[in-house]
Amino acid sequence: MFSIISNLWKILEDTIVEYIDVDFILWLSWLLMPLLITFLLPLIIVVLLYLTALILYVYKLHRVRLRNAYGTDWRNAARNVVAAVWDAHGWIWYGYEVVGLENIPKNESVLFVYYHGTIPIDLYYFISKVLLLNSRLIHTVADRFLFKCPGWSIISDVLKVIPGTVQICSNILKEGNMLAISPGGVYEAQFGDFYYQLMWKKRVGFAKVALDAKVCVIPLFTKNIREAFRTISWGRRMWLRIYAATRFPFVPIYGGFPVKLITYVGKPIPYDGNLTPEQLQMKVADALNNLISQHQRIPGNISLALLERIYSPKKEQ
């Protein structure tokens, strides 16, 4: 038996030496490592989302004990723990900051309109920050495909994520809540680039919501969000056709780069019943474009965004 094993090992060793260049394999793995890392890092966000679902299930299953411990319902306790996890992740990985929190009215309904990055991690961090600092949860509108993902139902239930018709969104605001919408949605996420151009087409749903609920609109923009994650640039026409046919985000994503992220909260745009939805859309778009031009380097640069974690030429206002 030992001789058979010895012979098999000898054959395997000879095969490796003859047909496989070990040095080349090592060199190739070293060469491709950055590529592997950039495509694997987005999985961290997926893992964190499912960690969120896991924490929420823990609180759901043990809500009686946790209610006694926190003196409140399990959803509120779970939200605060999840917010703390996301806030810690944002601070450690991206040095995440928020500028302009004082622009958010206290105890009033607010509609936040934000630029949609490739992955809206900035929104997750912003929601967590507001919940921890102001004890208010921001409801969010998400694309319908997310609600078909396993584990998403409990996230949407506890964190108040909705597919969002105009009437549903308006009712949420009329109840005194805060709501976040990205008019560009998945289309802007998939096909936007480091020039940070808004891709809203003729979408005015958010404007109809604001006018119907009679609330102010606050623009949100996060510096370097396109440098944290990006979509591949090749095959754009093909991906556009696939998206038009399926409405599903198939464009591959890469990144996870620990660039400096700063969310800027713009000045509130007060309710004006004399505006049409189209006029309000243009007004909000102008405000958001002003935030982008004021705070974002165009075109975006990953290397310089990484350097901003170490050194910033001037303090952000």
PDB file of N, CA and C in Angstrom, residues 39 118-119 186-187 189-192 226 230-243 246 248-254:
ATOM      1  N   PHE A  39     -13.266  43.119  -6.891  1.00  0.00           N
ATOM      2  CA  PHE A  39     -14.565  42.521  -7.184  1.00  0.00           C
ATOM      3  C   PHE A  39     -15.134  41.771  -5.980  1.00  0.00           C
ATOM      4  N   THR A 118     -23.329  53.980  -6.855  1.00  0.00           N
ATOM      5  CA  THR A 118     -23.404  52.607  -7.366  1.00  0.00           C
ATOM      6  C   THR A 118     -24.037  51.687  -6.335  1.00  0.00           C
ATOM      7  N   ILE A 119     -23.594  51.801  -5.098  1.00  0.00           N
ATOM      8  CA  ILE A 119     -24.248  51.170  -3.946  1.00  0.00           C
ATOM      9  C   ILE A 119     -24.524  52.289  -2.947  1.00  0.00           C
ATOM     10  N   VAL A 186     -32.125  52.947  -9.525  1.00  0.00           N
ATOM     11  CA  VAL A 186     -31.177  51.941 -10.003  1.00  0.00           C
ATOM     12  C   VAL A 186     -30.540  52.356 -11.328  1.00  0.00           C
ATOM     13  N   TYR A 187     -31.288  53.081 -12.152  1.00  0.00           N
ATOM     14  CA  TYR A 187     -30.723  53.530 -13.436  1.00  0.00           C
ATOM     15  C   TYR A 187     -29.515  54.428 -13.199  1.00  0.00           C
ATOM     16  N   ALA A 189     -27.737  54.506 -10.470  1.00  0.00           N
ATOM     17  CA  ALA A 189     -26.722  53.699  -9.808  1.00  0.00           C
ATOM     18  C   ALA A 189     -25.902  52.896 -10.802  1.00  0.00           C
ATOM     19  N   GLN A 190     -26.568  52.321 -11.786  1.00  0.00           N
ATOM     20  CA  GLN A 190     -25.897  51.433 -12.730  1.00  0.00           C
ATOM     21  C   GLN A 190     -25.156  52.167 -13.844  1.00  0.00           C
ATOM     22  N   PHE A 191     -25.693  53.294 -14.275  1.00  0.00           N
ATOM     23  CA  PHE A 191     -25.138  53.931 -15.470  1.00  0.00           C
ATOM     24  C   PHE A 191     -24.564  55.328 -15.223  1.00  0.00           C
ATOM     25  N   GLY A 192     -24.584  55.785 -13.978  1.00  0.00           N
ATOM     26  CA  GLY A 192     -23.881  57.014 -13.648  1.00  0.00           C
ATOM     27  C   GLY A 192     -22.380  56.771 -13.646  1.00  0.00           C
ATOM     28  N   ARG A 226     -18.945  57.855  -5.747  1.00  0.00           N
ATOM     29  CA  ARG A 226     -18.636  57.113  -6.977  1.00  0.00           C
ATOM     30  C   ARG A 226     -17.216  56.557  -6.974  1.00  0.00           C
ATOM     31  N   ARG A 230     -17.822  51.415  -8.116  1.00  0.00           N
ATOM     32  CA  ARG A 230     -18.086  51.776  -9.509  1.00  0.00           C
ATOM     33  C   ARG A 230     -18.622  50.578 -10.274  1.00  0.00           C
ATOM     34  N   THR A 231     -19.259  50.874 -11.401  1.00  0.00           N
ATOM     35  CA  THR A 231     -19.662  49.830 -12.336  1.00  0.00           C
ATOM     36  C   THR A 231     -18.662  49.809 -13.484  1.00  0.00           C
ATOM     37  N   ILE A 232     -18.524  48.655 -14.125  1.00  0.00           N
ATOM     38  CA  ILE A 232     -17.598  48.563 -15.247  1.00  0.00           C
ATOM     39  C   ILE A 232     -18.108  49.427 -16.398  1.00  0.00           C
ATOM     40  N   SER A 233     -17.178  49.968 -17.183  1.00  0.00           N
ATOM     41  CA  SER A 233     -17.554  50.911 -18.244  1.00  0.00           C
ATOM     42  C   SER A 233     -17.742  50.245 -19.600  1.00  0.00           C
ATOM     43  N   TRP A 234     -17.206  49.033 -19.792  1.00  0.00           N
ATOM     44  CA  TRP A 234     -17.326  48.409 -21.103  1.00  0.00           C
ATOM     45  C   TRP A 234     -18.716  47.780 -21.286  1.00  0.00           C
ATOM     46  N   GLY A 235     -19.135  47.657 -22.541  1.00  0.00           N
ATOM     47  CA  GLY A 235     -20.418  47.021 -22.861  1.00  0.00           C
ATOM     48  C   GLY A 235     -21.630  47.806 -22.422  1.00  0.00           C
ATOM     49  N   ARG A 236     -21.516  49.139 -22.396  1.00  0.00           N
ATOM     50  CA  ARG A 236     -22.607  49.969 -21.880  1.00  0.00           C
ATOM     51  C   ARG A 236     -23.916  49.750 -22.649  1.00  0.00           C
ATOM     52  N   ARG A 237     -23.837  49.706 -23.981  1.00  0.00           N
ATOM     53  CA  ARG A 237     -25.063  49.526 -24.769  1.00  0.00           C
ATOM     54  C   ARG A 237     -25.738  48.194 -24.456  1.00  0.00           C
ATOM     55  N   MET A 238     -24.928  47.163 -24.283  1.00  0.00           N
ATOM     56  CA  MET A 238     -25.478  45.842 -23.973  1.00  0.00           C
ATOM     57  C   MET A 238     -26.188  45.859 -22.615  1.00  0.00           C
ATOM     58  N   TRP A 239     -25.535  46.462 -21.618  1.00  0.00           N
ATOM     59  CA  TRP A 239     -26.129  46.518 -20.287  1.00  0.00           C
ATOM     60  C   TRP A 239     -27.399  47.363 -20.281  1.00  0.00           C
ATOM     61  N   LEU A 240     -27.405  48.439 -21.077  1.00  0.00           N
ATOM     62  CA  LEU A 240     -28.604  49.270 -21.165  1.00  0.00           C
ATOM     63  C   LEU A 240     -29.778  48.483 -21.738  1.00  0.00           C
ATOM     64  N   ARG A 241     -29.501  47.671 -22.761  1.00  0.00           N
ATOM     65  CA  ARG A 241     -30.566  46.864 -23.358  1.00  0.00           C
ATOM     66  C   ARG A 241     -31.083  45.823 -22.371  1.00  0.00           C
ATOM     67  N   ILE A 242     -30.163  45.204 -21.640  1.00  0.00           N
ATOM     68  CA  ILE A 242     -30.569  44.204 -20.655  1.00  0.00           C
ATOM     69  C   ILE A 242     -31.405  44.851 -19.556  1.00  0.00           C
ATOM     70  N   TYR A 243     -30.975  46.022 -19.095  1.00  0.00           N
ATOM     71  CA  TYR A 243     -31.718  46.714 -18.043  1.00  0.00           C
ATOM     72  C   TYR A 243     -33.101  47.128 -18.530  1.00  0.00           C
ATOM     73  N   THR A 246     -35.235  43.970 -18.495  1.00  0.00           N
ATOM     74  CA  THR A 246     -35.455  43.245 -17.242  1.00  0.00           C
ATOM     75  C   THR A 246     -35.694  44.138 -16.030  1.00  0.00           C
ATOM     76  N   PHE A 248     -33.472  44.975 -14.075  1.00  0.00           N
ATOM     77  CA  PHE A 248     -32.656  44.361 -13.032  1.00  0.00           C
ATOM     78  C   PHE A 248     -31.211  44.825 -13.187  1.00  0.00           C
ATOM     79  N   PRO A 249     -30.512  45.160 -12.077  1.00  0.00           N
ATOM     80  CA  PRO A 249     -29.144  45.686 -12.152  1.00  0.00           C
ATOM     81  C   PRO A 249     -28.096  44.599 -12.378  1.00  0.00           C
ATOM     82  N   PHE A 250     -27.855  44.286 -13.655  1.00  0.00           N
ATOM     83  CA  PHE A 250     -26.902  43.238 -13.992  1.00  0.00           C
ATOM     84  C   PHE A 250     -25.467  43.741 -14.172  1.00  0.00           C
ATOM     85  N   VAL A 251     -25.265  45.063 -14.273  1.00  0.00           N
ATOM     86  CA  VAL A 251     -23.923  45.577 -14.544  1.00  0.00           C
ATOM     87  C   VAL A 251     -22.999  45.228 -13.371  1.00  0.00           C
ATOM     88  N   PRO A 252     -21.859  44.557 -13.646  1.00  0.00           N
ATOM     89  CA  PRO A 252     -20.930  44.175 -12.565  1.00  0.00           C
ATOM     90  C   PRO A 252     -20.402  45.388 -11.806  1.00  0.00           C
ATOM     91  N   ILE A 253     -20.238  45.221 -10.515  1.00  0.00           N
ATOM     92  CA  ILE A 253     -19.768  46.280  -9.615  1.00  0.00           C
ATOM     93  C   ILE A 253     -18.404  45.908  -9.062  1.00  0.00           C
ATOM     94  N   TYR A 254     -17.540  46.884  -8.939  1.00  0.00           N
ATOM     95  CA  TYR A 254     -16.259  46.648  -8.276  1.00  0.00           C
ATOM     96  C   TYR A 254     -15.971  47.819  -7.335  1.00  0.00           C
TER      97      TYR A 254
END
